[in-house]
XYZ file of N, CA and C in Angstrom:
768
model
N 11.080 -0.525 -2.251
C 11.546 -0.280 -3.638
C 10.573 0.534 -4.354
N 10.396 1.778 -4.836
C 9.362 2.580 -5.347
C 9.153 1.970 -6.555
N 8.090 2.570 -7.505
C 7.913 1.999 -8.835
C 9.225 2.575 -9.665
N 9.486 3.629 -9.370
C 10.454 4.290 -10.374
C 11.695 3.585 -9.967
N 12.277 3.047 -9.105
C 13.410 2.546 -8.735
C 13.300 0.959 -9.535
N 12.087 0.396 -9.330
C 12.146 -1.043 -9.975
C 12.088 -0.693 -11.602
N 11.568 0.301 -12.001
C 11.588 0.482 -13.544
C 13.111 0.567 -13.975
N 14.091 1.309 -13.188
C 15.502 1.649 -13.350
C 15.911 0.438 -13.347
N 15.741 -0.285 -12.128
C 16.632 -1.731 -11.782
C 16.220 -2.731 -13.140
N 15.092 -2.584 -13.578
C 14.417 -3.706 -14.240
C 15.244 -3.463 -15.654
N 15.709 -2.174 -15.907
C 16.449 -2.240 -17.251
C 17.809 -2.743 -17.596
N 18.176 -3.132 -16.267
C 19.909 -3.743 -16.392
C 20.350 -4.575 -15.327
N 19.435 -5.018 -14.354
C 19.618 -5.908 -13.188
C 18.595 -7.017 -12.950
N 19.191 -8.154 -13.888
C 18.357 -9.449 -13.522
C 18.561 -9.691 -12.171
N 19.487 -9.642 -11.591
C 19.410 -10.130 -10.177
C 18.354 -9.572 -9.317
N 18.144 -8.432 -9.584
C 17.009 -7.447 -8.722
C 15.528 -7.907 -9.342
N 15.547 -8.040 -10.578
C 14.355 -8.769 -11.055
C 14.034 -10.135 -10.466
N 14.857 -11.056 -10.459
C 14.802 -12.273 -9.619
C 14.068 -11.943 -8.410
N 14.505 -10.996 -7.538
C 13.948 -10.786 -6.360
C 12.580 -10.373 -6.243
N 12.210 -9.622 -7.444
C 10.806 -8.981 -7.559
C 9.916 -10.345 -7.456
N 10.299 -11.834 -7.526
C 9.319 -12.528 -7.535
C 8.661 -13.109 -6.412
N 9.025 -12.427 -5.374
C 8.342 -12.540 -4.100
C 7.482 -11.369 -3.594
N 7.237 -10.369 -4.476
C 6.391 -9.266 -3.817
C 5.026 -9.672 -4.312
N 4.119 -8.699 -3.754
C 2.559 -8.968 -4.198
C 2.392 -8.817 -5.297
N 1.164 -9.682 -5.830
C 0.719 -9.461 -7.271
C 0.356 -7.884 -7.582
N -0.216 -7.511 -6.681
C -0.811 -6.075 -6.642
C -0.013 -5.105 -7.244
N 1.325 -5.203 -6.750
C 2.360 -4.177 -6.892
C 2.780 -4.629 -8.460
N 2.794 -5.705 -8.756
C 3.400 -6.156 -10.026
C 2.390 -5.512 -10.956
N 1.208 -5.649 -10.774
C 0.190 -5.218 -11.838
C 0.289 -3.600 -11.800
N 0.289 -3.032 -10.789
C 0.333 -1.554 -10.751
C 1.675 -1.237 -11.871
N 2.905 -1.926 -11.596
C 4.123 -1.679 -12.551
C 3.587 -2.043 -13.880
N 2.852 -2.716 -14.249
C 2.543 -3.215 -15.508
C 1.649 -2.077 -16.131
N 0.813 -1.541 -15.449
C 0.152 -0.440 -16.029
C 0.834 0.910 -15.987
N 1.695 1.327 -15.150
C 2.770 2.286 -15.287
C 3.637 2.108 -16.483
N 3.949 0.863 -16.783
C 4.777 0.681 -17.838
C 3.925 0.885 -19.303
N 2.788 0.549 -19.223
C 1.805 0.610 -20.315
C 1.583 2.379 -20.931
N 1.661 2.898 -19.456
C 1.458 4.467 -19.646
C 2.680 4.799 -20.329
N 3.847 4.461 -19.713
C 5.173 5.142 -20.598
C 5.211 4.823 -22.018
N 4.794 3.514 -22.244
C 4.709 3.002 -23.696
C 4.231 3.818 -24.610
N 3.159 4.379 -24.467
C 2.334 5.039 -25.228
C 2.618 6.553 -25.376
N 3.693 7.045 -24.709
C 4.011 8.280 -24.763
C 4.290 9.041 -26.345
N 4.992 8.280 -27.040
C 5.222 8.563 -28.516
C 3.887 8.625 -29.001
N 2.996 7.588 -29.116
C 1.822 7.478 -30.073
C 1.159 8.543 -29.460
N 0.695 8.904 -28.391
C -0.139 10.272 -27.513
C 0.489 11.167 -28.175
N 1.634 11.460 -28.029
C 2.428 12.790 -28.525
C 1.991 13.070 -30.108
N 2.504 12.336 -30.786
C 1.988 12.439 -32.431
C 0.487 12.351 -32.716
N -0.092 11.764 -32.078
C -1.779 11.556 -32.238
C -1.991 13.093 -32.115
N -1.692 13.623 -30.842
C -2.336 14.986 -30.558
C -1.761 16.104 -31.341
N -0.215 15.876 -31.707
C 0.421 17.021 -32.867
C -0.243 16.605 -34.106
N -0.396 15.290 -34.411
C -0.775 15.469 -35.832
C -2.430 15.803 -35.879
N -3.215 15.343 -35.006
C -4.675 15.916 -35.085
C -4.782 17.493 -35.046
N -3.993 18.244 -34.421
C -3.863 19.609 -34.312
C -3.388 20.206 -35.358
N -2.529 19.776 -36.104
C -1.608 20.172 -37.453
C -2.808 20.011 -38.354
N -3.408 18.655 -38.592
C -4.256 18.089 -39.586
C -5.395 19.223 -39.812
N -5.986 19.531 -38.616
C -7.054 20.451 -38.838
C -6.932 21.712 -39.050
N -5.547 22.117 -38.524
C -5.313 23.796 -39.043
C -4.890 23.515 -40.655
N -4.248 22.736 -41.321
C -3.637 22.371 -42.623
C -4.901 22.033 -43.315
N -5.727 21.134 -42.973
C -6.862 20.867 -43.943
C -7.878 22.093 -44.256
N -8.034 22.675 -43.261
C -8.907 24.216 -43.107
C -8.199 24.931 -44.168
N -7.029 25.041 -44.094
C -6.345 25.994 -44.975
C -6.174 25.589 -46.469
N -6.348 24.213 -46.566
C -5.931 23.722 -48.032
C -7.463 23.672 -48.685
N -8.513 23.414 -47.920
C -9.602 23.543 -48.194
C -10.152 24.965 -48.853
N -9.810 25.942 -48.233
C -9.932 27.363 -48.375
C -8.964 27.898 -49.534
N -7.763 27.461 -49.719
C -6.991 28.193 -50.431
C -6.197 27.146 -51.705
N -6.144 25.973 -51.341
C -5.043 25.101 -52.116
C -5.750 24.191 -53.200
N -7.444 23.980 -52.766
C -7.892 22.758 -53.654
C -9.264 23.452 -54.428
N -9.064 22.693 -55.501
C -10.289 23.202 -56.533
C -11.977 22.817 -55.796
N -12.542 23.381 -56.655
C -13.999 22.893 -56.230
C -14.326 21.569 -56.268
N -14.773 20.632 -55.378
C -14.936 19.094 -55.681
C -16.167 18.686 -54.994
N -16.978 17.534 -55.268
C -17.756 16.808 -54.713
C -17.345 15.426 -54.757
N -17.990 14.908 -53.388
C -18.011 13.163 -53.407
C -19.500 12.887 -53.665
N -19.457 12.104 -54.711
C -20.957 11.529 -54.785
C -21.046 10.007 -55.449
N -21.936 9.130 -55.169
C -21.961 7.854 -55.376
C -20.454 7.060 -55.220
N -19.965 7.588 -54.229
C -18.807 6.684 -53.741
C -17.452 7.065 -54.665
N -17.589 8.352 -54.962
C -16.316 8.923 -56.191
C -16.242 10.314 -56.140
N -14.843 10.915 -55.785
C -14.170 11.981 -55.637
C -14.270 12.962 -57.013
N -15.066 13.928 -57.217
C -15.128 14.324 -58.537
C -14.488 15.957 -58.283
N -13.587 16.431 -59.621
C -13.136 17.868 -59.669
C -12.904 17.893 -61.175
N -12.824 19.226 -61.398
C -12.333 19.702 -62.758
C -10.703 19.445 -62.668
N -9.967 19.070 -61.775
C -8.569 19.110 -61.786
C -8.250 17.657 -62.458
N -7.033 17.856 -63.518
C -6.471 16.767 -64.360
C -5.416 16.162 -63.597
N -4.939 16.462 -62.551
C -3.749 15.890 -61.830
C -3.738 15.741 -60.608
N -3.019 15.004 -59.741
C -2.915 15.040 -58.271
C -2.255 16.186 -57.781
N -2.681 16.648 -56.640
C -2.180 17.709 -55.875
C -1.829 17.022 -54.755
N -0.477 17.493 -54.403
C 0.385 17.087 -53.151
C 0.860 18.388 -52.446
N 0.382 18.811 -51.291
C 0.800 19.755 -50.372
C 1.722 19.433 -49.385
N 2.833 19.852 -49.150
C 3.868 19.605 -48.089
C 3.542 20.304 -46.990
N 3.050 19.951 -45.823
C 2.984 20.846 -44.417
C 4.091 20.192 -43.561
N 4.022 20.854 -42.382
C 5.244 21.027 -41.695
C 5.491 19.222 -41.095
N 4.306 18.758 -40.686
C 4.075 17.239 -40.077
C 3.817 16.312 -41.035
N 3.017 16.639 -42.107
C 2.317 15.593 -42.525
C 2.357 16.492 -44.341
N 1.725 15.253 -45.280
C 1.497 15.645 -46.306
C -0.133 15.566 -46.837
N -0.706 16.779 -47.443
C -1.866 16.489 -47.778
C -2.138 16.063 -49.541
N -2.914 14.950 -49.606
C -2.465 14.774 -51.099
C -4.257 14.855 -51.564
N -4.525 15.429 -52.756
C -5.961 15.234 -53.289
C -5.719 14.619 -54.662
N -6.616 13.676 -55.069
C -6.456 13.100 -56.465
C -7.930 12.738 -56.656
N -8.404 13.338 -57.865
C -9.766 13.005 -58.261
C -9.721 12.066 -59.577
N -8.318 12.121 -59.966
C -8.125 11.178 -61.321
C -8.169 9.904 -61.361
N -7.820 9.411 -59.917
C -7.703 8.027 -59.824
C -6.441 7.362 -59.868
N -5.524 8.464 -60.283
C -3.901 8.006 -60.608
C -3.212 7.518 -59.626
N -3.535 7.835 -58.272
C -2.858 7.413 -57.006
C -3.805 6.561 -56.407
N -3.430 5.467 -55.869
C -4.018 4.232 -55.043
C -3.593 4.194 -53.645
N -4.446 3.445 -52.613
C -3.776 3.376 -51.556
C -2.727 2.848 -51.447
N -2.476 1.624 -52.087
C -1.263 1.232 -52.435
C 0.080 1.858 -52.626
N -0.346 2.965 -53.229
C 1.073 4.102 -53.591
C 1.368 4.639 -52.381
N 0.726 4.823 -51.675
C 1.128 5.822 -50.481
C 2.134 5.250 -49.391
N 2.950 5.992 -48.970
C 3.977 5.459 -48.146
C 3.631 5.401 -46.671
N 3.764 4.080 -45.987
C 3.219 4.064 -44.727
C 4.043 4.662 -43.581
N 5.355 4.942 -44.193
C 6.161 5.695 -43.099
C 6.140 7.181 -43.056
N 5.239 7.880 -44.055
C 4.924 9.371 -44.035
C 3.713 9.601 -43.569
N 3.672 10.508 -42.828
C 2.320 11.024 -42.415
C 1.714 11.898 -43.474
N 0.529 11.329 -43.339
C -0.415 12.015 -44.702
C -1.870 11.832 -44.471
N -2.594 12.837 -45.181
C -4.114 12.822 -45.359
C -4.187 12.731 -46.885
N -5.014 12.005 -47.076
C -5.332 11.885 -48.728
C -6.819 11.690 -49.200
N -7.084 12.443 -49.702
C -8.457 12.417 -50.733
C -8.283 11.556 -52.033
N -8.413 10.516 -51.998
C -8.318 9.716 -53.407
C -9.721 9.546 -54.091
N -9.568 8.974 -55.118
C -10.696 9.004 -55.889
C -11.868 8.353 -55.562
N -11.419 7.077 -54.681
C -12.614 6.370 -54.229
C -12.757 6.226 -52.711
N -11.497 6.792 -51.964
C -11.494 6.685 -50.501
C -10.920 7.820 -49.844
N -10.731 7.800 -48.200
C -10.364 8.883 -47.553
C -9.266 8.132 -46.672
N -7.756 8.416 -46.709
C -6.918 7.765 -46.097
C -6.128 8.865 -45.220
N -6.031 8.189 -44.163
C -5.056 8.893 -43.255
C -3.856 7.631 -42.685
N -2.602 8.569 -43.017
C -1.474 7.825 -42.568
C -0.656 8.385 -41.544
N -0.314 7.773 -40.000
C -0.007 8.395 -39.224
C 0.923 7.349 -38.436
N 2.191 7.792 -38.146
C 3.171 6.504 -37.399
C 2.920 5.459 -37.948
N 2.890 5.177 -39.269
C 3.067 3.811 -39.634
C 1.790 3.056 -39.834
N 0.534 4.041 -39.202
C -0.589 3.072 -39.117
C -1.516 3.825 -40.328
N -2.306 2.963 -41.099
C -2.735 3.268 -42.047
C -4.297 3.186 -42.104
N -5.154 3.958 -42.082
C -6.594 4.179 -41.831
C -7.330 4.443 -43.287
N -8.333 3.634 -43.761
C -8.560 4.009 -44.920
C -10.284 3.844 -44.929
N -10.793 4.666 -45.248
C -12.715 4.639 -45.551
C -12.886 4.756 -46.937
N -13.533 3.970 -47.559
C -14.128 4.006 -48.892
C -15.331 5.208 -48.774
N -15.506 6.058 -49.655
C -16.693 7.015 -49.477
C -18.080 5.928 -49.768
N -17.889 4.896 -50.402
C -19.085 4.056 -50.556
C -19.512 3.531 -49.245
N -18.718 3.485 -48.298
C -19.160 3.049 -46.920
C -20.459 3.842 -46.349
N -20.622 4.955 -46.845
C -21.491 5.765 -46.312
C -22.583 5.812 -47.137
N -23.611 5.112 -47.416
C -24.653 5.080 -48.286
C -25.309 6.522 -48.623
N -25.598 6.817 -49.929
C -26.194 8.269 -50.023
C -25.401 9.367 -49.829
N -23.969 9.259 -49.793
C -22.836 10.250 -49.207
C -22.879 11.379 -50.597
N -23.188 12.407 -50.290
C -23.102 13.750 -51.502
C -22.666 14.918 -50.703
N -21.423 15.184 -50.604
C -20.837 16.456 -50.091
C -20.166 17.246 -50.960
N -19.531 18.318 -50.507
C -18.943 19.358 -51.452
C -17.690 19.790 -50.603
N -16.657 20.453 -51.145
C -15.670 20.897 -50.241
C -16.028 22.008 -49.091
N -17.292 22.610 -49.589
C -17.857 23.603 -48.283
C -18.170 22.680 -47.271
N -18.870 21.551 -47.656
C -19.424 20.720 -46.566
C -18.447 20.008 -45.803
N -17.151 19.930 -46.188
C -16.306 19.093 -45.437
C -15.440 20.343 -44.796
N -15.512 21.496 -45.284
C -14.854 22.659 -44.182
C -15.612 22.839 -43.456
N -17.027 22.941 -43.302
C -17.947 23.120 -42.161
C -17.686 21.988 -41.038
N -17.502 20.550 -41.521
C -17.297 19.552 -40.642
C -15.781 19.782 -39.981
N -14.744 20.318 -40.617
C -13.742 20.449 -40.062
C -13.612 21.533 -39.078
N -14.468 22.258 -39.265
C -14.336 23.579 -38.270
C -15.122 23.138 -37.240
N -16.343 22.259 -37.261
C -16.714 21.689 -36.322
C -15.884 20.892 -35.455
N -15.054 19.801 -36.128
C -14.203 19.177 -35.411
C -12.881 19.943 -34.596
N -12.943 21.265 -34.887
C -11.709 21.871 -34.107
C -12.260 21.939 -32.596
N -13.470 22.067 -32.314
C -14.136 22.367 -30.797
C -14.129 20.631 -30.245
N -14.291 19.548 -31.214
C -14.514 18.524 -30.877
C -13.240 17.354 -30.361
N -11.933 18.033 -31.044
C -10.888 17.627 -30.893
C -10.442 17.408 -29.150
N -11.090 18.320 -28.380
C -10.851 18.122 -26.980
C -11.310 17.174 -26.180
N -12.261 16.515 -27.219
C -13.050 15.259 -26.646
C -12.432 14.059 -27.339
N -12.174 14.254 -28.505
C -11.867 12.979 -29.289
C -10.176 12.759 -28.943
N -9.333 13.622 -28.704
C -8.159 13.221 -28.248
C -7.718 12.605 -26.991
N -8.377 12.966 -26.124
C -8.476 12.215 -24.662
C -9.152 10.754 -24.932
N -10.138 10.949 -25.515
C -10.989 9.409 -25.892
C -9.739 8.503 -26.485
N -9.351 9.052 -27.655
C -8.217 8.212 -28.065
C -7.044 7.709 -27.357
N -6.660 8.738 -26.651
C -5.792 8.283 -25.773
C -5.998 7.066 -24.630
N -7.347 7.282 -23.982
C -7.743 6.619 -23.117
C -7.611 5.099 -23.820
N -8.328 5.210 -24.916
C -8.521 3.676 -25.858
C -7.240 3.272 -25.877
N -6.196 3.873 -26.308
C -4.944 3.550 -26.540
C -4.185 2.804 -25.503
N -4.376 3.443 -24.424
C -3.816 3.100 -23.014
C -4.565 1.611 -22.901
N -5.671 1.681 -22.808
C -6.392 0.128 -22.263
C -5.739 -0.628 -23.284
N -5.866 -0.553 -24.719
C -5.353 -1.611 -25.791
C -3.893 -1.966 -25.326
N -3.008 -1.303 -25.087
C -1.422 -1.377 -24.671
C -1.812 -2.083 -23.413
N -2.435 -1.782 -22.372
C -2.110 -2.578 -21.056
C -2.563 -3.915 -21.327
N -3.790 -4.223 -22.052
C -4.367 -5.567 -22.349
C -3.265 -6.246 -23.295
N -2.362 -5.500 -23.885
C -1.358 -6.052 -24.761
C -0.115 -6.605 -23.792
N 0.081 -5.624 -22.943
C 1.015 -6.015 -22.033
C 1.073 -7.119 -21.064
N -0.193 -7.255 -20.769
C -0.704 -8.208 -19.954
C -0.872 -9.664 -20.402
N -1.236 -9.592 -21.970
C -1.191 -11.010 -22.672
C 0.296 -11.311 -22.880
N 1.129 -10.264 -23.218
C 2.719 -10.795 -23.715
C 3.255 -11.281 -22.343
N 2.773 -10.961 -21.074
C 3.652 -11.456 -19.730
C 2.852 -12.682 -19.516
N 1.835 -12.981 -19.815
C 1.098 -14.261 -19.734
C 1.898 -15.430 -20.424
N 1.838 -14.900 -21.615
C 2.752 -15.861 -22.789
C 4.059 -16.155 -22.159
N 5.016 -14.984 -21.739
C 6.306 -15.506 -21.870
C 6.474 -15.765 -20.383
N 5.602 -15.783 -19.474
C 5.535 -16.362 -18.188
C 5.618 -17.877 -18.432
N 5.009 -18.339 -19.409
C 5.009 -20.011 -19.497
C 6.191 -20.244 -20.342
N 7.038 -19.397 -21.016
C 8.317 -19.669 -21.584
C 9.375 -19.586 -20.285
N 9.048 -18.769 -19.225
C 9.882 -18.687 -18.132
C 9.947 -20.006 -17.277
N 8.738 -20.849 -17.431
C 8.615 -22.013 -16.773
C 9.647 -23.036 -17.338
N 9.543 -23.138 -19.150
C 10.566 -24.078 -19.596
C 12.070 -23.410 -19.321
N 12.658 -22.214 -19.283
C 13.698 -21.879 -18.960
C 14.011 -22.313 -17.547
N 13.308 -22.421 -16.326
C 13.469 -22.651 -15.391
C 13.814 -23.950 -15.161
N 12.982 -24.916 -15.814
C 13.154 -26.322 -15.865
C 14.446 -26.628 -16.664
N 14.921 -26.084 -17.437
C 16.216 -25.870 -18.273
C 17.412 -26.142 -17.343
N 17.274 -24.752 -16.483
C 18.198 -24.380 -15.774
C 18.201 -24.997 -14.014
N 17.284 -25.942 -14.124
C 16.976 -26.654 -12.801
C 16.953 -25.510 -11.522
N 15.903 -24.590 -11.592
C 15.477 -23.650 -10.831
C 14.014 -23.983 -10.456
N 13.661 -23.988 -9.407
C 12.334 -23.903 -9.071
C 11.403 -22.664 -9.142
N 10.512 -22.724 -9.967
C 9.696 -21.422 -10.081
C 8.380 -21.798 -10.612
N 7.412 -21.331 -9.487
C 6.166 -21.361 -9.769
C 5.652 -20.288 -10.802
N 4.434 -20.694 -11.407
C 4.001 -19.779 -12.562
C 3.737 -18.473 -12.033
N 3.085 -18.170 -10.896
C 2.965 -17.042 -10.330
C 4.201 -16.175 -10.107
N 5.480 -16.862 -9.597
C 6.761 -16.094 -9.719
C 7.177 -15.860 -10.974
N 6.744 -16.811 -11.861
C 7.550 -16.706 -13.162
C 6.725 -15.431 -13.862
N 5.744 -15.283 -13.360
C 4.658 -14.156 -14.317
C 5.165 -12.839 -13.474
N 5.425 -12.791 -12.544
C 6.196 -11.394 -11.710
C 7.380 -11.283 -12.464
N 8.350 -11.867 -12.604
C 9.645 -11.981 -13.141
C 9.433 -11.482 -14.414
N 8.889 -12.030 -15.255
C 8.248 -11.538 -16.710
C 7.914 -10.396 -16.648
N 7.153 -9.932 -15.716
C 6.533 -8.403 -15.971
C 7.561 -7.554 -15.914
N 8.634 -7.852 -15.263
C 9.885 -6.821 -14.985
C 10.763 -7.057 -16.155
N 10.618 -8.344 -16.756
C 11.861 -8.537 -17.770
C 11.391 -7.866 -19.222
N 10.206 -7.518 -19.322
C 9.928 -6.970 -20.637
C 10.193 -5.394 -20.578
N 10.689 -4.967 -19.501
C 10.821 -3.722 -19.417
C 11.879 -2.776 -20.194
N 12.884 -3.502 -20.295
C 14.243 -2.887 -21.299
C 13.696 -2.907 -22.480
N 12.997 -3.943 -23.260
C 12.599 -3.874 -24.768
C 11.447 -2.411 -24.668
N 10.474 -2.467 -23.983
C 9.272 -1.789 -23.955
C 10.074 -0.343 -23.709
N 10.981 0.198 -23.054
C 11.466 1.370 -22.876
C 12.113 1.779 -24.022
N 12.945 0.847 -24.522
C 14.077 0.978 -25.950
C 12.882 1.145 -27.173
N 11.863 0.542 -27.133
C 10.956 0.562 -28.265
C 10.356 1.835 -28.134
N 9.965 2.567 -27.109
C 9.200 3.806 -26.815
C 10.125 4.681 -27.348
N 11.240 4.540 -26.717
C 12.549 5.901 -27.202
C 12.529 5.815 -28.454
N 12.822 4.716 -29.428
C 12.870 4.742 -30.903
C 11.577 5.353 -31.431
N 10.339 5.248 -31.032
C 9.125 5.656 -31.550
C 8.904 7.029 -31.168
N 9.720 7.668 -30.176
C 9.556 9.043 -29.575
C 10.650 9.911 -30.664
N 11.715 9.128 -30.925
C 12.779 9.838 -31.890
C 12.453 9.289 -33.464
N 11.120 8.893 -33.817
C 10.765 8.142 -34.935
C 11.904 7.483 -35.687
N 12.709 6.410 -35.153
C 13.810 5.614 -35.549
C 13.057 4.106 -35.882
N 13.024 3.918 -37.157
C 12.564 2.564 -37.647
C 13.473 1.488 -37.214
N 13.027 0.495 -36.586
C 13.775 -0.581 -36.343
C 13.521 -1.890 -37.341
N 14.372 -2.040 -38.110
C 13.665 -3.601 -38.829
C 13.781 -4.590 -37.905
N 12.764 -5.310 -38.302
C 12.433 -6.734 -37.210
C 12.051 -6.407 -35.795
N 11.645 -5.014 -35.539
C 11.240 -4.546 -33.924
C 10.487 -5.672 -33.388
N 9.637 -6.556 -34.029
C 8.846 -7.589 -33.075
C 9.827 -8.519 -32.562
N 10.704 -8.799 -33.573
C 11.652 -10.313 -33.086
C 12.802 -9.673 -32.165
N 13.341 -8.243 -32.275
C 14.033 -7.766 -31.739
C 13.242 -7.671 -30.158
N 12.140 -7.156 -29.937
C 11.263 -7.229 -28.590
C 11.279 -8.547 -27.949
N 10.990 -9.652 -28.655
C 11.032 -11.042 -28.131
C 12.491 -11.491 -27.783
N 13.433 -10.927 -28.342
C 14.724 -11.670 -28.372
C 15.182 -11.175 -26.926
N 15.021 -9.687 -26.572
C 15.546 -9.124 -25.578
C 14.736 -9.641 -24.317
N 13.582 -9.673 -24.465
C 12.618 -10.344 -23.260
C 12.904 -11.696 -23.094
N 13.362 -12.458 -24.014
C 13.880 -13.701 -23.459
C 15.003 -13.979 -22.731
N 16.292 -12.941 -23.312
C 17.465 -12.543 -22.878
C 17.363 -12.345 -21.137
N 16.187 -11.219 -21.128
C 16.268 -10.658 -19.702
C 15.615 -12.100 -18.632
N 14.461 -12.571 -19.447
C 13.921 -13.460 -18.544
C 15.238 -14.809 -18.212
N 15.695 -14.991 -19.168
C 16.744 -15.974 -18.936
C 17.551 -15.764 -18.005
N 18.228 -14.667 -17.935
C 19.490 -13.858 -16.991
C 18.734 -13.970 -15.589
N 17.476 -13.413 -15.730
C 16.681 -13.235 -14.381
C 16.557 -14.539 -13.577
N 16.092 -15.493 -14.408
C 15.734 -16.767 -13.757
C 17.167 -17.486 -13.117
N 18.310 -17.262 -14.231
C 19.324 -18.041 -13.599
C 19.920 -17.497 -12.352
N 19.455 -16.383 -11.930
C 19.914 -15.713 -10.716
C 19.270 -16.451 -9.499
N 18.119 -17.172 -9.858
C 17.639 -18.079 -8.677
C 18.427 -19.074 -8.438
N 18.544 -19.254 -7.059
C 19.346 -20.799 -6.625
C 18.801 -21.697 -7.287
N 19.709 -22.715 -7.465
C 19.465 -24.022 -7.928
C 18.459 -24.832 -6.968
N 18.060 -25.837 -7.508
C 17.393 -26.830 -6.468
C 18.339 -27.634 -5.862
N 18.005 -27.987 -4.590
C 19.034 -29.040 -3.998
C 18.587 -30.058 -4.432
N 19.868 -30.929 -4.680
C 19.735 -32.221 -4.999
C 19.095 -33.409 -3.653
N 18.129 -34.224 -4.577
C 17.303 -34.856 -3.546
C 18.470 -35.896 -2.646
């Protein structure tokens, strides 16, 4: 059975998952790397799309929509007396030199680039990254300086985006391996409760395939940007159910 067939079977067949416990560990590890690759599709897509649109939009905003400003002594200053909010196709650009808007006021579910009174904030796919201007000692820039930097970033994005995707893939892979290691221990407890003989190495293999359904489901929800309340708990619940059903397919221990 090839890796694509295993992926398909793992989404609905506990019986097949239980059979995978006998396969080589190398094939199971390869499957996890493949699953990690699939799981980062939404984040990779939106990162690429967001970066391309952000560079284009920020360039246009700096040229046409924003007043002259400076960032000095850790603060954004301009002659503008109220916040400026510019709606783009896939994100919002916010400029506020008055201090009216704080980082806590930003909606983490909305893609946004914000130049606030004391910090620069990027919100993308629910992730908030904030950098105070004071973090860079002696920072003294104007809107023209930032425009020059953004223009330079246009060519650097072809390096930045692939590097970020590789980092995302490696961290996601590490997270999946850690998750499998933890749930494999839970698998041993379930095997004992169900009176099944299951060494840890086999539990680890079964667990690697039992996380497929929840991983693919959350990937699809992320791709279509559908928020799932308590997604963390749902993820763990589905894994436990698949793990339980798969272990249940293992023949019971013979009575002594």
